[in-house]
């Protein structure tokens, strides 16, 4: 969605979700090239009826300029993840191979750790994490999904 | 014109045509209060005795006139005291402007004296709110606030103005126009949908109109009456919708919902086409959603798309202003030149009349105690059914709704959505201010009235000749009723002990007090009290402590599962 780039706009959106008992699975927001607007992608889970209600309630917020449900049509979804792994002994080789398979990049290296950057759909990032012994994952940070419509359609005002 | 922020506010309110402002001063609002003294010409400020009352009063003004009510308070406790009032207005969609003082911008966030995050606290209970950080934005922000509050589905808007912004100067010019790219209220219902709705209405065999507060807020009463009359269908109204269609008309089958009439709830349950207009399928109306109108196709007209299919999924949604949509229905109907199925309608009416004959609102009139129902009816007779009536919350509110028949819109003013005890008296002040010559009365309980009793003082200062009708049953009656029905008569904390002598209390404030405890003298005493046209009279009516509100649909039951007596 596009929201006014004003203090408070984000809390109106998040407040709506908590007040009405909807769940925010992921949320990412940043200003756009038009300074007065922020672009926000929010992932939530619900029935078609719930999603319809959520969209209607979002539209009711004065600071929300435009909302679309990306899952209604073909779209691209991407998330960025940074993972710090404990990488010693055999795992130094193993993690290079695994990261390669997932088309990730090792962006920082120490004697005992790797930091991996990975971009993709949420499920792909989940799969990468699932492939690693949890004891070796030191830290993860994920952006939450961002989305855009395929083809010529745009979210514009 | 170069003015301070505080002066801009006062000039703007006058240019916007605001007549009254309800408020209470304090540190962070002092520049505004000073500008009120130096700059206000027509604008009249009414000093309440508690900020909650200021909001309810502005709300009562708004509900009775359709114009926005305006409130002015200071920061911190002044602002937090308005919260209940704002939430009350929000739940019932009334247009309010609440102006709050705030600590200076360079103090915000430092836990300064009387600082609270007003915008944060009120965010979930307003239509929108603003913190004005730059005096140059003030006039436009005010214009936006009035625009948002009064258009679309109306609601309260809070404007938080830091003290330094009140003191800073800017050139002022009244903004004639306002545009908001993210706020475009619907001004017209979809013609195709309206056409479908009209056809569905005409095809009905057991139709019913179910209308709510939206008809009153949206000034749709006249068109609605025309539509309902031309079709000859039954109509039931919600607690918030009373008065939009004349209660004494035969087609009106009374209020629906938890304490609605037998005939209204059964007609809802058995209807085949439900025409919902400006109503929102509240749980106090629908009862158990799973059992709601099992055989009905539903048409729903509402200004707010988010209200449609929220609780009950409807067949024909129409988003638009009630007045315009219903007017278009009337036009289309006239063009079609088709009549409803007369035979089916006849059968439907005989069924409804059978339910009506149960006479669900009858009550025992033989005892020596005053029945609250009889008190309301007597008040109705004495005021010739032509008063503005506000209510608090409880049994008395339901008795007022059931027994004071409302024939005109904007005459019945109560807190339906939030159910705020303490609403009635301040709301009556707002109504009386709007209509100085009208009979304005507040039907209340001995519990509720004590929640804003301090306003007796405001009524004295401004000479408001309100009549308070206190149905004094010595109990938090509605609570007692639920405890009797659902908690094995364990009357936990519902007895009102140590009640004041309301007559003396009224007299202490300089008003007239009357106590009525005999059914035989009630009418005469009421007549005497209401004859005191220019006095505030507190009428304390001692009523039967054990009386309950009937019929009743217990929470979670279906509309056809009413308790009758
Ligand atoms: C501010 C607030 N607190 C509590 C309640 C819960 N409540 C609803 S009705 C009621 C009793 C009201 O008593 P009274 O004013 O004497 O009216 P009665 O029911 O006896 O007519 C209470 C406590 C409420 N509605 N509002
Ligand atoms: Mg009581």
XYZ file of C-alpha atoms and ligand atoms in Angstrom:
749
model
C 0.000 0.000 0.000
C 0.918 3.655 -0.356
C 0.631 5.695 2.810
C 1.317 9.309 3.657
C 4.935 9.709 4.683
C 3.962 11.217 8.030
C 4.698 10.334 11.612
C 1.826 8.292 12.924
C 0.749 6.825 9.597
C 2.449 3.510 10.299
C 0.969 3.231 13.770
C -2.491 3.777 12.314
C -1.934 0.754 10.106
C -0.439 -1.445 12.794
C -3.000 -0.193 15.331
C -5.822 -1.241 13.027
C -4.479 -4.782 12.940
C -4.085 -5.112 16.690
C -7.419 -3.412 17.467
C -9.392 -5.685 15.162
C -7.527 -8.843 16.022
C -5.850 -9.321 12.646
C -2.356 -10.711 12.524
C 0.610 -8.962 10.914
C 2.871 -11.717 9.630
C 5.439 -9.344 8.157
C 5.651 -5.657 7.422
C 8.142 -3.586 5.514
C 8.019 0.122 4.820
C 10.236 2.824 3.288
C 9.789 6.195 1.606
C 9.326 6.258 -2.162
C 10.808 8.520 -4.830
C 7.818 10.785 -4.134
C 8.864 12.132 -0.739
C 5.318 12.524 0.481
C 4.564 8.809 0.189
C 5.797 5.607 1.788
C 5.381 2.187 0.267
C 4.362 -0.510 2.689
C 4.075 -4.235 2.089
C 2.222 -6.192 4.704
C 1.770 -9.944 4.833
C -1.252 -11.290 6.652
C -3.165 -14.533 6.642
C -6.939 -14.852 6.582
C -10.003 -16.074 4.727
C -11.151 -14.215 1.610
C -13.805 -12.501 3.736
C -11.281 -11.416 6.353
C -8.908 -10.084 3.714
C -11.749 -8.130 2.113
C -12.583 -6.583 5.491
C -8.945 -5.737 6.137
C -8.674 -3.962 2.784
C -11.876 -2.023 3.477
C -10.700 -0.966 6.933
C -7.291 0.061 5.578
C -8.981 2.161 2.920
C -10.907 3.906 5.655
C -7.700 5.226 7.252
C -7.127 8.787 6.134
C -3.355 8.270 5.849
C -3.700 5.254 3.577
C -3.646 6.522 0.007
C -3.987 3.268 -1.907
C -4.229 -0.428 -1.109
C -3.996 -3.471 -3.338
C -4.063 -7.171 -2.558
C -1.078 -8.477 -4.537
C -2.250 -12.063 -4.281
C -5.230 -11.219 -6.486
C -2.977 -11.326 -9.571
C 0.466 -12.367 -10.777
C 3.103 -10.682 -8.696
C 6.724 -10.851 -7.614
C 7.536 -11.325 -3.969
C 11.015 -10.934 -2.516
C 12.539 -10.933 0.913
C 16.070 -10.152 2.011
C 17.744 -12.213 4.737
C 21.097 -11.909 6.458
C 22.244 -14.975 8.428
C 25.274 -15.352 10.615
C 26.470 -18.935 10.779
C 29.006 -20.634 12.986
C 31.369 -21.908 10.290
C 34.271 -24.048 11.447
C 35.852 -27.325 10.316
C 33.902 -29.236 7.683
C 31.117 -26.623 7.751
C 33.292 -23.973 6.086
C 33.122 -25.987 2.858
C 29.592 -27.250 3.426
C 28.079 -23.754 3.851
C 29.763 -22.444 0.704
C 28.181 -25.268 -1.278
C 24.765 -24.919 0.346
C 24.721 -21.140 -0.075
C 25.633 -21.571 -3.705
C 22.764 -23.969 -4.286
C 20.385 -21.380 -2.860
C 22.060 -18.593 -4.864
C 23.021 -16.715 -1.736
C 26.185 -14.696 -1.212
C 28.624 -14.825 1.631
C 29.104 -11.152 2.419
C 31.295 -11.327 5.535
C 33.800 -13.881 6.788
C 35.697 -14.334 10.075
C 37.799 -17.228 11.323
C 34.713 -18.802 12.869
C 31.671 -17.289 11.092
C 30.076 -16.586 7.737
C 27.440 -13.973 7.130
C 25.174 -14.958 4.266
C 22.928 -12.664 2.277
C 19.979 -14.209 0.514
C 17.148 -12.759 -1.520
C 14.088 -14.660 -2.621
C 10.578 -15.659 -1.829
C 9.885 -16.252 1.805
C 9.587 -20.018 1.307
C 13.044 -20.197 -0.240
C 14.585 -18.414 2.726
C 12.700 -20.755 5.036
C 14.055 -23.748 3.126
C 17.635 -22.513 3.452
C 17.229 -22.101 7.198
C 15.649 -25.542 7.470
C 18.665 -27.068 5.750
C 21.042 -25.879 8.490
C 21.554 -27.341 11.952
C 19.858 -24.788 14.259
C 22.802 -24.954 16.633
C 25.000 -23.377 13.941
C 22.681 -20.427 13.255
C 23.936 -17.558 15.367
C 21.631 -14.816 14.165
C 19.135 -14.087 11.417
C 17.591 -10.847 10.248
C 14.849 -10.725 7.633
C 13.238 -7.790 5.900
C 9.773 -9.257 5.506
C 8.388 -9.695 2.031
C 8.118 -6.891 -0.518
C 5.877 -7.258 -3.505
C 5.158 -5.758 -6.883
C 2.681 -6.642 -9.621
C 3.936 -8.419 -12.724
C 3.526 -6.785 -16.125
C 2.628 -3.177 -16.779
C 0.232 -2.699 -13.858
C 1.503 -0.402 -11.124
C 0.482 0.720 -7.683
C 0.331 4.460 -8.274
C -1.802 7.367 -7.227
C -3.759 39.089 8.408
C -0.912 38.244 10.830
C -2.277 36.341 13.835
C -1.089 33.977 16.537
C -2.022 30.326 16.283
C -4.511 30.807 19.101
C -6.153 33.717 17.262
C -6.181 31.764 14.027
C -8.119 29.027 15.788
C -10.757 31.434 17.079
C -11.061 33.269 13.751
C -11.279 29.995 11.904
C -14.063 28.652 14.139
C -16.077 31.818 13.549
C -15.449 31.710 9.804
C -16.508 28.061 9.804
C -19.800 29.103 11.375
C -19.278 27.453 14.755
C -21.701 28.864 17.341
C -20.773 27.006 20.512
C -17.624 25.570 21.942
C -17.603 23.400 25.040
C -14.522 23.371 27.167
C -12.361 23.738 30.217
C -9.128 25.753 30.456
C -5.655 24.790 31.623
C -1.993 25.640 31.146
C -1.448 24.297 27.655
C -4.619 25.947 26.359
C -4.197 29.373 27.939
C -3.183 31.204 24.748
C -6.387 29.911 23.127
C -8.483 30.975 26.110
C -6.886 34.395 25.917
C -7.686 34.674 22.214
C -11.244 33.628 23.027
C -11.432 36.622 25.321
C -9.848 39.105 22.911
C -10.951 37.906 19.473
C -14.226 35.981 19.655
C -17.288 37.844 18.378
C -20.180 35.404 17.913
C -18.535 32.265 19.265
C -19.894 31.287 22.661
C -17.818 29.182 25.050
C -19.628 27.067 27.625
C -17.632 26.187 30.701
C -18.466 22.655 31.843
C -17.437 21.095 35.145
C -15.627 18.067 33.713
C -14.106 17.587 30.270
C -16.045 14.370 29.654
C -19.213 16.435 29.879
C -17.853 18.913 27.331
C -17.557 16.138 24.786
C -20.986 14.644 25.529
C -22.531 18.118 25.341
C -20.920 18.811 21.975
C -22.094 15.355 20.935
C -25.677 16.079 22.000
C -25.515 19.313 20.022
C -24.211 17.423 16.992
C -26.804 14.652 17.192
C -29.703 17.047 17.555
C -28.613 19.495 14.837
C -26.451 17.522 12.423
C -23.766 20.179 12.800
C -20.338 19.348 14.231
C -19.872 19.818 17.973
C -16.680 21.535 19.084
C -14.659 20.957 22.261
C -11.636 22.749 23.697
C -9.525 21.341 26.535
C -6.028 21.498 27.899
C -3.279 18.877 27.655
C -2.709 15.882 29.935
C -5.676 15.310 32.255
C -7.851 17.630 30.176
C -7.226 15.468 27.156
C -7.559 12.114 28.946
C -10.867 13.218 30.460
C -12.262 13.540 26.940
C -11.503 9.935 26.004
C -14.843 8.391 27.055
C -16.705 11.130 25.234
C -14.675 10.687 22.081
C -15.165 6.919 22.103
C -18.906 7.453 22.608
C -19.082 9.731 19.563
C -16.924 7.374 17.530
C -19.145 4.366 18.173
C -22.247 6.307 17.151
C -20.580 8.179 14.246
C -21.220 11.735 15.359
C -19.247 14.666 13.944
C -17.044 16.192 16.631
C -13.999 18.422 16.687
C -11.912 18.064 19.828
C -9.149 20.626 20.210
C -6.558 19.758 22.825
C -3.715 21.905 24.072
C -0.305 20.222 24.112
C 3.020 21.044 25.726
C 5.436 23.010 23.540
C 6.987 21.050 20.667
C 10.477 21.119 22.198
C 9.067 19.538 25.361
C 7.197 16.703 23.635
C 8.632 13.342 24.599
C 10.326 14.605 27.754
C 7.523 13.639 30.156
C 6.839 17.321 30.623
C 4.246 18.545 33.103
C 0.764 17.581 31.838
C 2.144 15.867 28.778
C 0.363 12.829 27.366
C 0.507 11.388 23.874
C -2.977 12.613 23.012
C -2.737 11.574 19.392
C -1.580 8.098 20.437
C -4.212 7.663 23.146
C -7.088 8.733 20.928
C -5.949 7.051 17.703
C -8.205 3.972 17.941
C -11.298 6.004 18.845
C -11.231 8.825 16.297
C -11.981 9.070 12.629
C -8.673 10.903 12.351
C -6.373 13.034 14.464
C -3.691 15.648 13.944
C -0.736 17.045 15.829
C -0.090 20.529 14.461
C 3.634 21.229 14.515
C 3.738 24.372 12.407
C 1.466 27.377 12.806
C 1.459 27.805 9.023
C -0.412 24.500 8.723
C -2.991 25.311 11.377
C -5.821 26.813 9.334
C -5.656 24.104 6.680
C -5.494 21.366 9.304
C -8.612 22.775 10.942
C -10.371 22.847 7.595
C -9.391 19.240 6.949
C -10.600 18.266 10.400
C -14.076 19.737 9.845
C -14.243 18.175 6.398
C -13.305 14.722 7.670
C -15.560 14.918 10.731
C -18.682 15.907 8.820
C -18.487 13.983 5.532
C -18.778 10.299 4.656
C -19.454 8.352 7.820
C -19.089 11.176 10.355
C -16.899 10.850 13.413
C -14.734 12.639 15.947
C -11.478 14.349 14.903
C -8.885 15.428 17.445
C -6.507 18.331 16.816
C -3.608 18.535 19.238
C -2.000 22.005 19.277
C 1.271 22.568 21.163
C 1.517 25.752 23.172
C 4.343 27.242 21.096
C 2.250 26.747 17.953
C -0.574 28.629 19.676
C 1.832 31.501 20.321
C 3.647 31.554 16.971
C 2.296 33.856 14.277
C 1.299 33.353 10.680
C -0.833 35.060 8.078
C -4.406 33.869 8.228
C -6.870 33.452 5.468
C -9.908 31.198 5.808
C -9.316 28.215 3.514
C -12.383 27.927 1.285
C -11.476 24.629 -0.281
C -10.008 21.421 0.980
C -8.853 18.341 -0.817
C -7.435 15.125 0.552
C -6.027 12.658 -1.943
C -6.570 9.708 0.369
C -10.093 10.576 1.477
C -12.858 10.577 -1.072
C -16.204 9.818 0.537
C -18.712 8.145 -1.763
C -21.338 10.651 -2.885
C -23.546 8.392 -4.984
C -24.716 4.803 -4.781
C -24.261 2.475 -7.750
C -27.307 2.790 -10.040
C -27.123 -0.841 -11.163
C -27.038 -2.096 -7.597
C -29.957 0.151 -6.664
C -31.917 -1.257 -9.593
C -31.216 -4.805 -8.449
C -32.274 -3.864 -4.941
C -35.558 -2.352 -6.117
C -36.328 -5.509 -8.094
C -35.541 -7.684 -5.100
C -37.778 -5.526 -2.897
C -40.650 -5.889 -5.350
C -40.230 -9.655 -5.550
C -40.489 -10.050 -1.775
C -43.264 -11.947 -0.070
C -42.211 -11.294 3.511
C -40.208 -8.065 3.357
C -39.013 -5.902 6.206
C -37.107 -2.638 6.498
C -34.446 -2.618 9.207
C -33.093 0.908 9.549
C -30.578 2.540 11.860
C -28.826 5.693 12.969
C -27.384 6.184 9.495
C -30.785 7.322 8.257
C -30.839 10.074 10.858
C -27.185 11.068 10.459
C -27.575 10.987 6.684
C -30.764 13.095 6.668
C -32.552 10.275 4.906
C -35.729 10.247 6.957
C -38.017 11.975 4.479
C -37.027 9.733 1.573
C -37.276 6.663 3.771
C -40.807 7.494 4.858
C -41.745 7.923 1.215
C -40.243 4.568 0.246
C -41.736 2.602 3.117
C -45.153 4.200 2.626
C -45.238 3.550 -1.098
C -44.365 -0.124 -0.640
C -46.553 -0.704 2.404
C -43.911 -2.903 4.053
C -43.272 -3.245 7.770
C -40.353 -1.329 9.254
C -38.355 -1.897 12.411
C -35.755 0.534 13.695
C -32.669 0.106 15.827
C -32.095 1.893 19.117
C -30.086 4.477 17.183
C -32.613 4.790 14.393
C -35.747 5.645 16.396
C -37.612 8.623 14.986
C -36.490 8.264 11.371
C -39.890 6.719 10.692
C -42.868 7.828 12.802
C -43.367 5.416 15.683
C -47.119 5.947 15.711
C -47.509 4.827 12.103
C -49.105 1.405 11.674
C -46.290 0.176 9.440
C -43.827 0.683 12.267
C -43.520 -2.528 14.255
C -41.207 -1.124 16.889
C -37.588 -1.424 17.840
C -35.712 -4.675 17.214
C -32.884 -6.384 19.015
C -32.170 -7.454 22.570
C -35.067 -5.437 23.993
C -36.999 -5.067 20.784
C -40.626 -5.992 20.276
C -41.846 -9.536 19.765
C -43.298 -8.642 16.370
C -40.130 -6.897 15.148
C -37.786 -9.707 16.103
C -40.063 -12.434 14.771
C -40.644 -10.550 11.537
C -36.869 -10.277 11.165
C -36.498 -13.990 11.808
C -39.125 -14.972 9.242
C -38.594 -12.381 6.514
C -37.512 -13.305 2.994
C -36.124 -9.917 1.978
C -34.354 -7.757 4.522
C -33.759 -4.143 3.530
C -31.099 -2.759 5.853
C -30.519 0.973 5.589
C -27.969 2.872 7.660
C -27.803 0.063 10.174
C -24.766 -2.043 10.986
C -25.855 -5.499 12.152
C -24.689 -4.865 15.705
C -24.633 -7.904 18.011
C -27.337 -6.368 20.215
C -29.530 -6.397 17.098
C -28.659 -9.698 15.469
C -28.428 -11.894 18.543
C -26.719 -15.125 17.605
C -25.334 -14.469 14.113
C -25.661 -18.113 13.140
C -29.420 -17.928 13.722
C -29.915 -14.474 12.192
C -32.613 -14.066 9.530
C -32.201 -17.633 8.262
C -34.419 -17.275 5.199
C -33.591 -13.747 4.108
C -31.950 -12.239 1.086
C -30.297 -9.068 2.324
C -29.961 -5.609 0.809
C -27.637 -3.289 2.723
C -27.279 0.440 2.141
C -24.459 2.150 4.040
C -22.039 5.023 3.545
C -19.212 2.951 5.000
C -18.005 0.043 2.844
C -16.336 -1.512 5.893
C -19.755 -1.852 7.582
C -21.077 -3.964 4.752
C -20.694 -7.723 5.159
C -18.724 -7.141 8.379
C -20.935 -9.262 10.652
C -23.469 -10.667 8.192
C -22.680 -11.333 4.539
C -25.232 -9.531 2.354
C -26.612 -10.205 -1.131
C -26.887 -6.683 -2.519
C -24.442 -4.191 -1.012
C -24.936 -0.521 -1.859
C -22.288 1.923 -0.721
C -23.562 5.479 -0.707
C -25.252 8.270 1.228
C -28.602 7.067 2.540
C -30.510 10.106 1.326
C -29.292 9.868 -2.256
C -29.646 6.086 -2.472
C -33.161 5.984 -1.059
C -34.189 8.908 -3.226
C -32.973 7.005 -6.263
C -34.887 3.936 -5.074
C -38.019 6.077 -4.946
C -37.389 7.421 -8.438
C -36.756 3.982 -9.903
C -39.774 2.562 -8.154
C -42.008 5.291 -9.557
C -40.692 4.657 -13.074
C -41.116 0.887 -12.868
C -44.777 1.235 -12.125
C -44.779 -2.237 -10.580
C -46.556 -3.113 -7.350
C -45.554 -5.555 -4.620
C -47.389 -8.888 -4.432
C -50.563 -7.758 -2.643
C -51.721 -11.231 -1.629
C -48.392 -12.210 -0.110
C -48.120 -8.869 1.649
C -51.607 -9.249 3.076
C -50.701 -12.658 4.488
C -47.451 -11.285 5.901
C -49.270 -8.451 7.644
C -51.823 -10.790 9.202
C -48.960 -12.880 10.550
C -47.282 -9.773 11.948
C -50.548 -8.550 13.469
C -50.908 -11.877 15.203
C -47.488 -11.388 16.798
C -48.426 -7.811 17.584
C -51.524 -8.962 19.433
C -49.285 -10.634 22.008
C -48.800 -7.036 23.192
C -45.272 -7.653 24.396
C -44.922 -4.217 25.976
C -47.847 -4.585 28.344
C -47.050 -4.361 32.033
C -48.799 -4.642 35.352
C -50.528 -1.394 36.263
C -52.362 -2.490 39.374
C -49.646 -2.189 42.060
C -49.008 0.653 44.468
C -45.486 1.243 43.155
C -44.690 3.380 40.166
C -43.764 1.298 37.153
C -40.915 2.832 35.155
C -42.842 2.151 31.955
C -45.789 4.141 33.289
C -43.477 6.977 34.247
C -42.100 7.219 30.714
C -45.598 7.085 29.262
C -46.736 9.820 31.615
C -43.782 11.966 30.602
C -44.713 11.333 26.990
C -48.256 12.514 27.638
C -47.196 15.579 29.589
C -44.705 16.606 26.881
C -47.193 15.705 24.136
C -44.565 13.438 22.634
C -42.738 16.458 21.316
C -39.616 16.731 23.441
C -35.953 16.116 22.777
C -35.116 13.131 24.931
C -31.633 12.116 25.986
C -30.927 9.016 28.034
C -28.237 7.441 30.106
C -27.567 3.734 30.063
C -29.510 0.972 31.741
C -33.086 -0.156 32.135
C -34.373 3.412 32.052
C -32.774 3.848 28.620
C -34.632 0.832 27.271
C -37.912 1.941 28.862
C -37.439 5.350 27.264
C -36.790 3.773 23.874
C -39.794 1.479 24.190
C -42.381 3.823 25.683
C -41.572 7.333 24.478
C -42.760 7.046 20.905
C -40.516 9.078 18.634
C -42.116 10.467 15.520
C -39.340 12.726 14.312
C -35.627 12.228 13.666
C -32.973 13.711 15.994
C -35.366 13.678 18.960
C -33.926 10.586 20.676
C -30.347 10.985 21.786
C -28.557 8.155 23.516
C -25.255 6.332 23.632
C -26.064 3.196 21.679
C -22.709 1.842 20.619
C -20.560 2.447 23.673
C -23.365 2.500 26.230
C -21.840 5.298 28.270
C -23.404 5.968 31.670
C -23.087 9.691 32.321
C -23.953 10.664 28.752
C -27.505 11.836 29.306
C -27.261 15.078 31.283
C -24.368 16.682 29.383
C -25.912 15.583 26.079
C -29.121 17.334 27.131
C -27.105 20.503 27.751
C -25.896 20.373 24.151
C -29.429 19.902 22.860
C -30.872 22.678 25.022
C -28.129 25.041 23.865
C -29.041 24.260 20.259
C -32.788 24.628 20.870
C -33.237 27.095 23.745
C -37.042 27.070 23.502
C -37.594 23.341 23.130
C -38.543 20.917 25.871
C -35.404 18.910 26.560
C -35.438 16.069 29.017
C -32.980 13.516 30.221
C -34.290 10.118 31.238
C -31.757 8.675 33.624
C -31.180 6.323 36.543
C -29.901 7.093 40.021
C -26.696 5.283 39.045
C -26.004 7.016 35.745
C -26.892 10.536 36.840
C -24.173 10.405 39.478
C -21.563 9.913 36.770
C -21.862 13.518 35.598
C -23.923 15.099 38.381
C -21.469 18.009 38.619
C -23.065 19.448 35.469
C -26.006 20.671 37.551
C -23.702 23.600 38.144
C -23.173 24.253 34.429
C -26.944 24.116 33.902
C -27.336 26.797 36.573
C -24.661 29.079 35.109
C -26.173 28.996 31.619
C -29.822 28.830 32.683
C -30.547 25.588 30.867
C -34.152 24.595 31.668
C -33.572 20.863 31.264
C -35.897 18.406 32.961
C -34.096 15.436 34.467
C -36.382 12.446 34.851
C -34.616 10.040 37.178
C -36.179 6.582 37.247
C -34.880 5.810 40.706
C -35.020 2.079 41.347
C -32.205 2.084 43.911
C -30.300 -0.402 41.787
C -27.940 -0.541 38.881
C -31.054 -2.027 37.418
C -29.713 -3.431 34.185
C -26.910 -5.143 36.073
C -29.410 -6.422 38.648
C -31.579 -7.793 35.841
C -28.686 -9.784 34.340
C -27.765 -11.069 37.791
C -31.350 -12.154 38.366
C -31.513 -13.988 35.027
C -28.017 -15.358 34.603
C -26.228 -15.312 37.978
C -28.722 -16.975 40.313
C -29.815 -13.694 41.866
C -26.472 -12.961 43.402
C -26.792 -9.181 43.350
C -23.111 -8.454 43.509
C -22.490 -4.705 43.782
C -25.671 -3.683 41.988
C -27.458 -2.117 44.952
C -27.052 1.658 45.068
C -26.511 2.393 48.714
C -26.189 5.831 50.301
C -28.063 7.668 47.607
C -28.161 11.423 48.014
C -31.420 13.223 48.503
C -31.726 14.360 44.889
C -34.287 17.023 45.697
C -31.976 18.694 48.189
C -29.036 18.195 45.883
C -30.842 19.956 43.064
C -31.788 22.735 45.466
C -28.200 23.062 46.637
C -27.253 23.853 43.048
C -30.072 26.411 42.878
C -32.497 24.253 40.928
C -35.950 22.866 41.612
C -36.228 19.303 42.891
C -39.350 17.143 42.893
C -39.844 13.696 44.361
C -42.601 11.489 43.006
C -43.422 8.190 44.682
C -47.154 7.744 44.265
C -48.670 6.529 40.975
C -51.785 8.539 41.759
C -50.058 11.913 41.954
C -47.434 11.229 39.299
C -49.191 12.813 36.344
C -50.111 15.964 38.211
C -46.644 16.388 39.696
C -45.091 15.892 36.260
C -47.390 18.512 34.818
C -46.335 20.962 37.487
C -42.667 20.217 36.932
C -42.867 20.629 33.162
C -44.879 23.815 33.610
C -41.719 25.422 35.029
C -40.650 26.319 31.517
C -37.548 28.301 32.364
C -36.284 26.269 35.284
C -34.076 23.234 35.515
C -36.087 20.615 37.398
C -34.745 17.390 38.841
C -37.643 14.940 38.943
C -36.786 11.979 41.133
C -39.312 9.209 40.495
C -39.169 6.315 42.927
C -39.951 3.233 40.853
C -40.521 -0.475 41.407
C -37.107 -1.899 42.288
C -37.817 -5.330 40.868
C -39.038 -4.343 37.410
C -37.215 -5.826 34.415
C -36.988 -4.877 30.782
C -38.993 -7.177 28.530
C -38.965 -8.674 26.000
C -35.385 -9.834 26.118
C -33.228 -11.894 23.829
C -30.493 -13.295 26.052
C -26.982 -12.763 24.643
C -26.151 -15.580 22.233
C -29.772 -16.567 21.564
C -31.604 -16.253 18.256
C -34.145 -13.543 17.436
C -36.990 -16.021 17.857
C -35.851 -16.997 21.358
C -37.270 -14.094 23.340
C -38.107 -13.987 27.019
C -41.493 -12.270 27.142
C -42.180 -11.768 30.856
C -19.500 4.068 32.392
C -20.244 2.785 32.524
N -19.938 1.929 33.534
C -20.604 0.771 33.650
C -21.593 0.430 32.785
C -22.345 -0.887 32.941
N -23.759 -0.649 33.213
C -24.698 -0.715 32.259
S -26.229 -0.360 32.803
C -25.675 -0.128 34.375
C -26.620 0.246 35.475
C -27.130 1.617 35.343
O -27.844 1.941 36.514
P -28.891 3.131 36.548
O -28.278 4.330 35.950
O -29.434 3.267 37.915
O -29.982 2.636 35.528
P -31.092 1.476 35.688
O -30.573 0.294 34.918
O -31.277 1.184 37.121
O -32.299 2.050 35.046
C -24.299 -0.346 34.436
C -23.498 -0.277 35.668
C -21.855 1.329 31.729
N -22.769 1.076 30.805
N -21.196 2.500 31.638
Mg -31.161 2.438 38.777
